[in-house]
Amino acid sequence: MAGETHHAISTGQTDSKFGLSPDDARVAIARLRDAPHLDPVGLHFHIGSQLFELEPFRAAVRTLASLGDFPVYNVGGGLGVAYTAADHPPAVADYVEAIVSTIHSELGADKRLLLEPGRALVANSAVTLYTVQTIKRNVSTWVAVDGGMSDNLRPMLYGSKYEALVADRAAAAAEERCKLAGKHCESGDVIVRDAWLAAPAPGDVIATPVTGAYGFSLANNYNGVPRPPVVFCRDGDARVVVRRESYEDLAGRDVV
Amino acid sequence: MAGETHHAISTGQTDSKFGLSPDDARVAIARLRDAPHLDPVGLHFHIGSQLFELEPFRAAVRTLASLGDFPVYNVGGGLGVAYTAADHPPAVADYVEAIVSTIHSELGADKRLLLEPGRALVANSAVTLYTVQTIKRNVSTWVAVDGGMSDNLRPMLYGSKYEALVADRAAAAAEERCKLAGKHCESGDVIVRDAWLAAPAPGDVIATPVTGAYGFSLANNYNGVPRPPVVFCRDGDARVVVRRESYEDLAGRDVV
């Protein structure tokens, strides 16, 4: 069962590196039940990431129910989040209701349920802050910042869209259509292709919201760029929870 | 001037984050020459990466020559390398001859020339070794290994093609068409989509040649996977030059 999303983060197709088709799953379950030292207690599915429709989850539960009765079901992750104002993900309550009601009607109310809503929990918790280094105008207005695909690979890997704003005048009219370019040595290193910014200038801090999922975990040292720090903020307080990477760190595994 | 390559690593288009168009370059050069404390001594171009034709380099030199006469010219990089048997890059000697002869005829034989052939120097120097963890057959034969997009992002970023072979029987008939899948949590994590392998089995070591450029530099810790070591080998000797990353390394910047 595959939900509608980017092919790289869709799962559950017949020809997938992940999981088993329902027919293959039946064979595997029978083998597990026949094995003297194994006691299968539940089933797991994951139908894809960054999904905005609930029906694929219901359909997946119905398919699970056809595979037998178990005490535990892990329905994986996949609940989408809003990266831009154009994204309208389901409410968490509606997502949970869709899963739980389908499990109840298909399998009964006595099941133990596990969910893996990682992105939905953390994506909106973070913003990435860049500093503008230079601005160039040709066909586009290129706003070049001190980061890019070393701290956020999602635009390059999946064409993911983000918004951007000038941090100290977030409420100002964002009248200039810009390309927010990273500092790395390839043309694909563009963080936001349609960034509407309020009179950006070198030295400005640019914020890109919704970088709490898959930014830190996909970070790398392309072009020898050290990874940025992670700072937790709340109610006017802030503390560093992951320190900035140093050039000494970059060479820390070298054997001399 | 843009060469024919993947859009993410093509440079020199009119609407590019890199460089200046010839008209803008003329303005910039005039400003540099008028600046009392600056003495422009040369020009630099970079027309793209992984190029297989020489004419774009000649055309770029001709455009450079139209911008004035300088003592130094840096013609950047871009010479392609063979990732698979289907790739036929120019010989290094032909590449150098194309650049040098065009510089000589357009600008004279007294210029200092700089080249940046990084990929052409190092890509073929390295192979990546994986161990097969499991094999699954559905529509395809999925050979799952203990690495993937954390050590080689090029297939996922650019659709780059690699070859693969079973290390201890590299000369055997490679009769099974496989998908060499990485261990990371997305369907896009497939290192080689058409890997012909000789009866692969769990425990086999799989080699993917030509990973000496952009593998190490784009490596990351996706899914908390520590980065592999780098080993230099020659004439039967081997030494670790970058040690394997540890779980302690992964948490090394955490502030507790």
Short mmCIF file of N, CA, C and O in Angstrom, two decimals, chain B residues 22-71:
data_model
loop_
_atom_site.label_atom_id
_atom_site.label_comp_id
_atom_site.label_asym_id
_atom_site.label_seq_id
_atom_site.Cartn_x
_atom_site.Cartn_y
_atom_site.Cartn_z
N PRO B 22 29.12 37.27 -19.29
CA PRO B 22 30.20 38.06 -19.90
C PRO B 22 29.96 39.57 -19.79
O PRO B 22 30.89 40.33 -19.48
N ASP B 23 28.74 40.03 -20.00
CA ASP B 23 28.48 41.48 -19.91
C ASP B 23 28.70 41.99 -18.49
O ASP B 23 29.32 43.04 -18.28
N ASP B 24 28.19 41.24 -17.51
CA ASP B 24 28.40 41.66 -16.12
C ASP B 24 29.88 41.56 -15.75
O ASP B 24 30.38 42.39 -14.97
N ALA B 25 30.57 40.55 -16.31
CA ALA B 25 31.99 40.41 -16.01
C ALA B 25 32.77 41.63 -16.52
O ALA B 25 33.69 42.11 -15.86
N ARG B 26 32.40 42.14 -17.69
CA ARG B 26 33.09 43.33 -18.23
C ARG B 26 32.95 44.52 -17.28
O ARG B 26 33.90 45.25 -17.03
N VAL B 27 31.75 44.69 -16.74
CA VAL B 27 31.52 45.78 -15.79
C VAL B 27 32.37 45.57 -14.54
O VAL B 27 33.03 46.50 -14.04
N ALA B 28 32.39 44.32 -14.05
CA ALA B 28 33.14 44.03 -12.83
C ALA B 28 34.64 44.25 -13.05
O ALA B 28 35.33 44.80 -12.19
N ILE B 29 35.14 43.82 -14.21
CA ILE B 29 36.57 43.99 -14.50
C ILE B 29 36.93 45.47 -14.58
O ILE B 29 37.96 45.91 -14.04
N ALA B 30 36.07 46.26 -15.20
CA ALA B 30 36.33 47.71 -15.29
C ALA B 30 36.37 48.32 -13.89
O ALA B 30 37.23 49.16 -13.59
N ARG B 31 35.46 47.88 -13.03
CA ARG B 31 35.46 48.42 -11.66
C ARG B 31 36.72 48.01 -10.91
O ARG B 31 37.30 48.81 -10.16
N LEU B 32 37.15 46.77 -11.10
CA LEU B 32 38.38 46.31 -10.44
C LEU B 32 39.58 47.12 -10.92
O LEU B 32 40.46 47.49 -10.14
N ARG B 33 39.62 47.39 -12.23
CA ARG B 33 40.78 48.11 -12.78
C ARG B 33 40.79 49.55 -12.31
O ARG B 33 41.86 50.16 -12.20
N ASP B 34 39.61 50.08 -12.03
CA ASP B 34 39.53 51.46 -11.55
C ASP B 34 39.80 51.57 -10.05
O ASP B 34 40.03 52.67 -9.54
N ALA B 35 39.71 50.43 -9.34
CA ALA B 35 39.86 50.49 -7.88
C ALA B 35 41.33 50.72 -7.52
O ALA B 35 42.21 49.99 -8.00
N PRO B 36 41.62 51.71 -6.69
CA PRO B 36 43.03 52.08 -6.44
C PRO B 36 43.82 50.99 -5.72
O PRO B 36 45.04 50.90 -5.89
N HIS B 37 43.17 50.17 -4.92
CA HIS B 37 43.92 49.21 -4.11
C HIS B 37 43.79 47.77 -4.60
O HIS B 37 44.17 46.84 -3.90
N LEU B 38 43.22 47.59 -5.77
CA LEU B 38 43.07 46.23 -6.31
C LEU B 38 43.80 46.12 -7.64
O LEU B 38 43.84 47.07 -8.42
N ASP B 39 44.37 44.97 -7.88
CA ASP B 39 45.14 44.74 -9.11
C ASP B 39 44.71 43.40 -9.69
O ASP B 39 45.29 42.37 -9.35
N PRO B 40 43.66 43.36 -10.51
CA PRO B 40 43.21 42.07 -11.05
C PRO B 40 44.27 41.45 -11.93
O PRO B 40 44.75 42.07 -12.88
N VAL B 41 44.66 40.21 -11.59
CA VAL B 41 45.74 39.55 -12.34
C VAL B 41 45.21 38.40 -13.21
O VAL B 41 45.97 37.85 -14.01
N GLY B 42 43.94 38.03 -13.06
CA GLY B 42 43.49 36.91 -13.88
C GLY B 42 42.01 36.70 -13.80
O GLY B 42 41.29 37.38 -13.06
N LEU B 43 41.54 35.75 -14.57
CA LEU B 43 40.13 35.38 -14.61
C LEU B 43 39.97 33.90 -14.30
O LEU B 43 40.90 33.11 -14.54
N HIS B 44 38.81 33.55 -13.80
CA HIS B 44 38.49 32.17 -13.46
C HIS B 44 37.16 31.81 -14.09
O HIS B 44 36.24 32.64 -14.11
N PHE B 45 37.06 30.60 -14.61
CA PHE B 45 35.74 30.10 -14.96
C PHE B 45 35.58 28.68 -14.47
O PHE B 45 36.56 27.98 -14.18
N HIS B 46 34.33 28.26 -14.32
CA HIS B 46 34.01 26.85 -14.05
C HIS B 46 32.71 26.59 -14.77
O HIS B 46 31.70 27.21 -14.44
N ILE B 47 32.72 25.72 -15.77
CA ILE B 47 31.54 25.61 -16.63
C ILE B 47 30.64 24.43 -16.26
O ILE B 47 29.58 24.25 -16.86
N GLY B 48 31.03 23.65 -15.27
CA GLY B 48 30.18 22.52 -14.88
C GLY B 48 31.04 21.35 -14.48
O GLY B 48 32.27 21.40 -14.57
N SER B 49 30.39 20.29 -14.02
CA SER B 49 31.09 19.11 -13.53
C SER B 49 30.74 17.90 -14.37
O SER B 49 29.66 17.84 -14.96
N GLN B 50 31.65 16.95 -14.37
CA GLN B 50 31.41 15.65 -15.02
C GLN B 50 31.05 15.84 -16.50
O GLN B 50 30.05 15.31 -17.01
N LEU B 51 31.89 16.61 -17.21
CA LEU B 51 31.68 16.89 -18.63
C LEU B 51 32.47 15.91 -19.48
O LEU B 51 33.60 15.53 -19.15
N PHE B 52 31.86 15.52 -20.61
CA PHE B 52 32.49 14.55 -21.50
C PHE B 52 32.87 15.14 -22.85
O PHE B 52 33.45 14.44 -23.69
N GLU B 53 32.53 16.38 -23.10
CA GLU B 53 32.87 17.02 -24.36
C GLU B 53 33.92 18.09 -24.10
O GLU B 53 33.93 18.72 -23.04
N LEU B 54 34.78 18.30 -25.09
CA LEU B 54 35.83 19.31 -24.94
C LEU B 54 35.44 20.66 -25.52
O LEU B 54 35.98 21.69 -25.11
N GLU B 55 34.50 20.67 -26.46
CA GLU B 55 34.17 21.94 -27.10
C GLU B 55 33.68 23.00 -26.10
O GLU B 55 34.03 24.19 -26.25
N PRO B 56 32.90 22.63 -25.07
CA PRO B 56 32.50 23.68 -24.11
C PRO B 56 33.69 24.37 -23.44
O PRO B 56 33.64 25.57 -23.15
N PHE B 57 34.79 23.62 -23.22
CA PHE B 57 35.97 24.25 -22.63
C PHE B 57 36.59 25.25 -23.61
O PHE B 57 36.99 26.35 -23.23
N ARG B 58 36.68 24.84 -24.89
CA ARG B 58 37.24 25.76 -25.90
C ARG B 58 36.38 27.01 -26.01
O ARG B 58 36.89 28.13 -26.07
N ALA B 59 35.05 26.82 -26.02
CA ALA B 59 34.15 27.97 -26.13
C ALA B 59 34.32 28.89 -24.92
O ALA B 59 34.28 30.12 -25.06
N ALA B 60 34.51 28.29 -23.76
CA ALA B 60 34.67 29.11 -22.55
C ALA B 60 35.95 29.93 -22.63
O ALA B 60 35.98 31.10 -22.24
N VAL B 61 37.03 29.32 -23.13
CA VAL B 61 38.29 30.06 -23.27
C VAL B 61 38.11 31.21 -24.25
O VAL B 61 38.59 32.34 -24.02
N ARG B 62 37.39 30.96 -25.35
CA ARG B 62 37.16 32.05 -26.31
C ARG B 62 36.38 33.20 -25.67
O ARG B 62 36.67 34.37 -25.91
N THR B 63 35.41 32.84 -24.83
CA THR B 63 34.66 33.91 -24.14
C THR B 63 35.56 34.66 -23.17
O THR B 63 35.53 35.89 -23.08
N LEU B 64 36.38 33.91 -22.44
CA LEU B 64 37.35 34.55 -21.54
C LEU B 64 38.22 35.55 -22.29
O LEU B 64 38.47 36.66 -21.82
N ALA B 65 38.68 35.11 -23.47
CA ALA B 65 39.61 35.95 -24.23
C ALA B 65 38.96 37.27 -24.63
O ALA B 65 39.65 38.29 -24.80
N SER B 66 37.63 37.26 -24.75
CA SER B 66 36.93 38.50 -25.13
C SER B 66 36.84 39.49 -23.98
O SER B 66 36.38 40.62 -24.17
N LEU B 67 37.26 39.07 -22.78
CA LEU B 67 37.12 39.93 -21.60
C LEU B 67 38.38 40.73 -21.28
O LEU B 67 38.41 41.46 -20.29
N GLY B 68 39.43 40.57 -22.09
CA GLY B 68 40.65 41.32 -21.84
C GLY B 68 41.83 40.39 -21.67
O GLY B 68 41.70 39.17 -21.73
N ASP B 69 42.99 40.98 -21.47
CA ASP B 69 44.24 40.22 -21.42
C ASP B 69 44.80 40.25 -20.00
O ASP B 69 45.02 41.32 -19.42
N PHE B 70 45.00 39.08 -19.44
CA PHE B 70 45.49 38.96 -18.07
C PHE B 70 46.66 37.97 -18.05
O PHE B 70 46.76 37.10 -18.94
N PRO B 71 47.51 38.05 -17.04
CA PRO B 71 48.62 37.08 -16.98
C PRO B 71 48.21 35.69 -16.48
O PRO B 71 48.92 34.72 -16.73
#
